[in-house]
Short mmCIF file of C-alpha atoms in Angstrom, two decimals:
data_model
loop_
_atom_site.label_atom_id
_atom_site.label_comp_id
_atom_site.label_asym_id
_atom_site.label_seq_id
_atom_site.Cartn_x
_atom_site.Cartn_y
_atom_site.Cartn_z
CA ASP F 1 154.43 62.75 162.16
CA THR F 2 155.82 59.06 162.42
CA GLY F 3 154.89 57.76 158.98
CA VAL F 4 156.74 57.34 156.06
CA SER F 5 157.95 60.69 154.36
CA GLN F 6 159.44 61.35 150.71
CA ASP F 7 161.47 64.53 149.87
CA PRO F 8 160.17 66.12 147.36
CA ARG F 9 156.54 65.20 147.01
CA HIS F 10 156.79 67.16 142.56
CA LYS F 11 159.81 68.06 140.62
CA ILE F 12 159.80 68.58 137.32
CA THR F 13 163.26 68.01 135.06
CA LYS F 14 164.31 68.49 131.67
CA ARG F 15 165.50 65.65 129.95
CA GLY F 16 168.88 64.65 130.15
CA GLN F 17 169.68 65.68 133.83
CA ASN F 18 169.54 63.71 137.26
CA VAL F 19 167.57 64.06 140.24
CA THR F 20 167.74 62.48 143.62
CA PHE F 21 165.12 61.55 145.78
CA ARG F 22 164.83 60.87 149.20
CA CYS F 23 162.55 58.20 151.77
CA ASP F 24 162.75 58.37 155.18
CA PRO F 25 160.75 55.52 156.59
CA ILE F 26 159.09 54.67 159.90
CA SER F 27 162.12 54.70 162.15
CA GLU F 28 161.78 51.21 163.54
CA HIS F 29 161.15 49.70 160.26
CA ASN F 30 164.44 47.65 158.98
CA ARG F 31 162.64 47.06 155.38
CA LEU F 32 162.33 49.61 152.72
CA TYR F 33 161.05 49.38 149.00
CA TRP F 34 161.03 51.62 146.30
CA TYR F 35 158.32 51.82 143.58
CA ARG F 36 156.98 53.33 140.67
CA GLN F 37 154.04 54.11 139.28
CA THR F 38 152.40 55.68 136.51
CA LEU F 39 148.34 57.08 135.72
CA GLY F 40 146.11 54.72 136.19
CA GLN F 41 148.53 51.63 136.59
CA GLY F 42 149.65 49.70 140.35
CA PRO F 43 152.81 50.73 141.32
CA GLU F 44 155.54 48.46 140.27
CA PHE F 45 158.65 47.18 142.21
CA LEU F 46 161.92 48.53 142.04
CA THR F 47 164.15 47.84 144.91
CA TYR F 48 164.06 46.03 148.46
CA PHE F 49 166.81 46.79 150.99
CA GLN F 50 166.75 45.45 154.65
CA ASN F 51 168.74 47.60 156.74
CA GLU F 52 171.29 48.65 154.29
CA ALA F 53 171.75 45.82 151.83
CA GLN F 54 170.46 46.56 148.91
CA LEU F 55 168.66 42.64 148.13
CA GLU F 56 167.22 42.94 145.41
CA LYS F 57 166.42 44.85 141.53
CA SER F 58 163.48 44.90 139.30
CA ARG F 59 164.77 44.48 135.60
CA LEU F 60 162.70 47.65 135.92
CA LEU F 61 165.95 49.38 137.17
CA SER F 62 168.16 50.59 134.71
CA ASP F 63 172.18 51.08 134.77
CA ARG F 64 170.90 54.94 135.15
CA PHE F 65 168.91 53.72 138.31
CA SER F 66 170.63 53.82 141.68
CA ALA F 67 169.56 53.68 145.28
CA GLU F 68 171.53 53.70 148.33
CA ARG F 69 170.55 53.58 152.11
CA PRO F 70 174.05 54.01 153.68
CA LYS F 71 173.12 53.54 157.59
CA GLY F 72 169.66 51.73 157.33
CA SER F 73 167.75 54.63 158.22
CA PHE F 74 166.70 56.87 154.74
CA SER F 75 166.95 55.94 151.83
CA THR F 76 167.67 57.84 148.34
CA LEU F 77 167.05 57.40 144.76
CA GLU F 78 169.03 58.85 141.82
CA ILE F 79 168.13 58.75 138.43
CA GLN F 80 170.71 59.82 135.43
CA ARG F 81 169.89 61.27 132.17
CA THR F 82 166.77 61.54 132.77
CA GLU F 83 164.02 60.23 130.01
CA GLN F 84 160.67 61.52 129.43
CA GLY F 85 159.70 57.65 129.96
CA ASP F 86 161.07 57.96 133.60
CA SER F 87 157.83 60.21 134.42
CA ALA F 88 155.85 58.82 136.75
CA MET F 89 155.15 58.52 140.91
CA TYR F 90 157.91 57.22 142.78
CA LEU F 91 156.81 55.46 146.13
CA CYS F 92 158.55 54.41 149.02
CA ALA F 93 157.46 52.01 151.56
CA SER F 94 159.00 50.71 154.67
CA SER F 95 158.06 47.64 156.61
CA LEU F 96 158.72 45.70 160.22
CA GLY F 97 159.88 42.52 157.93
CA LEU F 98 158.65 40.37 160.32
CA ALA F 99 158.28 36.40 159.17
CA GLY F 100 154.76 35.82 157.33
CA GLU F 101 154.21 39.62 157.75
CA ASN F 102 153.75 41.90 154.44
CA GLU F 103 151.95 44.74 155.80
CA GLN F 104 153.57 47.90 154.32
CA PHE F 105 153.51 51.70 155.16
CA PHE F 106 153.72 53.95 152.49
CA GLY F 107 154.84 57.57 151.79
CA PRO F 108 152.81 60.23 149.55
CA GLY F 109 155.54 60.09 146.94
CA THR F 110 157.45 62.39 144.61
CA ARG F 111 155.64 62.71 141.38
CA LEU F 112 158.68 63.31 138.12
CA THR F 113 157.88 65.04 135.32
CA VAL F 114 160.77 65.24 132.53
CA LEU F 115 160.20 67.28 130.01
CA THR H 1 153.73 42.18 133.60
CA GLN H 2 151.44 42.59 136.38
CA LEU H 3 150.42 39.37 137.74
CA LEU H 4 147.02 39.89 139.07
CA GLU H 5 143.76 41.36 137.15
CA GLN H 6 141.75 43.88 138.29
CA SER H 7 137.99 44.40 136.86
CA PRO H 8 136.69 46.66 136.18
CA GLN H 9 139.54 49.18 135.56
CA PHE H 10 137.12 51.83 135.82
CA LEU H 11 133.81 52.42 137.56
CA SER H 12 131.74 55.78 137.82
CA ILE H 13 128.33 55.57 139.98
CA GLN H 14 125.95 57.36 142.42
CA GLU H 15 125.99 58.26 145.86
CA GLY H 16 124.23 55.29 147.51
CA GLU H 17 124.76 52.72 144.89
CA ASN H 18 126.63 49.33 145.58
CA LEU H 19 129.59 47.87 143.80
CA THR H 20 131.97 45.13 143.39
CA VAL H 21 135.28 45.10 142.56
CA TYR H 22 137.38 41.80 141.71
CA CYS H 23 140.83 40.70 141.71
CA ASN H 24 141.87 37.25 140.00
CA SER H 25 144.94 35.52 139.05
CA SER H 26 145.93 32.06 137.85
CA SER H 27 148.11 31.01 140.98
CA VAL H 28 147.82 30.61 144.18
CA PHE H 29 148.37 33.20 147.01
CA SER H 30 149.33 32.98 149.81
CA SER H 31 147.63 36.24 151.26
CA LEU H 32 146.16 39.15 149.85
CA GLN H 33 146.40 42.99 150.17
CA TRP H 34 143.68 45.44 149.21
CA TYR H 35 144.68 49.13 149.25
CA ARG H 36 143.08 52.48 148.33
CA GLN H 37 145.28 55.36 147.46
CA GLU H 38 143.72 58.59 146.72
CA PRO H 39 145.02 60.96 144.01
CA GLY H 40 148.70 62.64 145.04
CA GLU H 41 148.85 60.21 147.61
CA GLY H 42 150.60 56.80 149.03
CA PRO H 43 148.38 53.15 148.69
CA VAL H 44 146.84 53.14 152.22
CA LEU H 45 146.17 49.51 153.09
CA LEU H 46 142.89 48.32 153.87
CA VAL H 47 143.12 44.75 154.52
CA THR H 48 144.82 41.30 154.22
CA VAL H 49 142.97 38.06 153.73
CA VAL H 50 144.84 35.02 154.60
CA THR H 51 142.42 31.99 154.31
CA GLY H 52 140.75 30.69 151.55
CA GLY H 53 136.86 31.54 152.21
CA GLU H 54 137.43 34.37 154.09
CA VAL H 55 135.68 37.58 154.89
CA LYS H 56 135.98 40.37 155.94
CA LYS H 57 134.55 43.65 157.08
CA LEU H 58 135.30 47.12 157.55
CA LYS H 59 132.35 49.16 158.30
CA ARG H 60 130.31 49.35 154.53
CA LEU H 61 133.44 47.56 152.72
CA THR H 62 133.23 43.41 152.80
CA PHE H 63 136.25 41.85 151.41
CA GLN H 64 136.43 38.22 150.65
CA PHE H 65 138.73 35.73 149.55
CA GLY H 66 138.13 32.42 147.35
CA ASP H 67 138.24 29.48 148.37
CA ALA H 68 141.10 28.18 145.92
CA ARG H 69 142.88 31.59 147.52
CA LYS H 70 143.41 32.54 143.06
CA ASP H 71 140.92 35.17 143.08
CA SER H 72 139.21 37.98 145.55
CA SER H 73 136.22 40.44 145.91
CA LEU H 74 135.71 44.31 147.89
CA HIS H 75 131.95 45.30 148.21
CA ILE H 76 130.83 48.45 149.08
CA THR H 77 127.38 49.01 150.10
CA ALA H 78 125.99 52.17 149.79
CA ALA H 79 129.00 53.79 148.60
CA GLN H 80 129.73 57.69 149.45
CA PRO H 81 131.67 60.26 147.77
CA GLY H 82 134.79 59.98 150.20
CA ASP H 83 135.04 56.15 148.60
CA THR H 84 136.07 57.82 145.40
CA GLY H 85 139.55 56.70 144.81
CA LEU H 86 142.39 54.24 143.36
CA TYR H 87 141.45 50.42 144.80
CA LEU H 88 144.26 47.67 144.33
CA CYS H 89 144.77 44.41 145.36
CA ALA H 90 148.22 43.05 145.83
CA LYS H 91 150.55 40.21 146.88
CA GLY H 92 153.59 39.50 148.51
CA SER H 93 156.32 37.50 146.49
CA GLY H 94 159.59 36.03 147.28
CA ASN H 95 161.28 36.67 150.71
CA THR H 96 161.65 39.97 150.32
CA GLY H 97 157.87 41.06 150.71
CA LYS H 98 157.71 42.84 147.70
CA LEU H 99 154.02 43.34 146.60
CA ILE H 100 152.89 42.38 143.60
CA PHE H 101 150.14 45.06 142.63
CA GLY H 102 147.01 44.79 140.24
CA GLN H 103 146.54 47.36 137.76
CA GLY H 104 143.75 48.81 140.38
CA THR H 105 140.26 50.26 139.90
CA THR H 106 139.55 53.43 139.80
CA LEU H 107 136.01 54.66 141.22
CA GLN H 108 134.28 57.51 141.28
CA VAL H 109 131.22 58.01 143.06
CA LYS H 110 129.29 61.16 142.03
CA PRO H 111 127.19 62.87 144.99
#
């Protein structure tokens, strides 16, 4: 399977705990995005990487959230001191980043439930 | 804040019926994408429309981009249960290519 993969698919945690999600993009894609999606809504942009550089972060990304893409390949999203409001689907997407090309390929997401 | 308004938010129809989903914005798009998302999965790109007035067809799905490039529609002919899912419109924003999504239309097609 050469698509975008995410791990874990589901995570249940207690409020206050830290969680980390992983995304493996399509291998030749240099752009990587994280989105958050709550039930019945469209995804909302969280952050963007061009290779290993994090070039944009949404205001939705509070200081409890941190994302990395250390070697320009896989990426991790960590949430510290989780809150119930963090419960959502976290989606990763990647793209080639060609000029004028916005096609993004999404992973299956990690569903986070904070109790 | 969602800059794209989709309507209706929820649609439940019988197999064989036709339906149209709308995506509107107060600002002009350079391009617009339509995605379909099944429960527990990520969105999958259906089509990208770029030119005002453009019409694209994908089997029983017809996508139209408004002349002024501020609106788009998705029409499904003879809907089938396999069409059930969340339909999302999205536009690219800025140099990063990040996507701004509408809130989606949840379609349920009953057999």
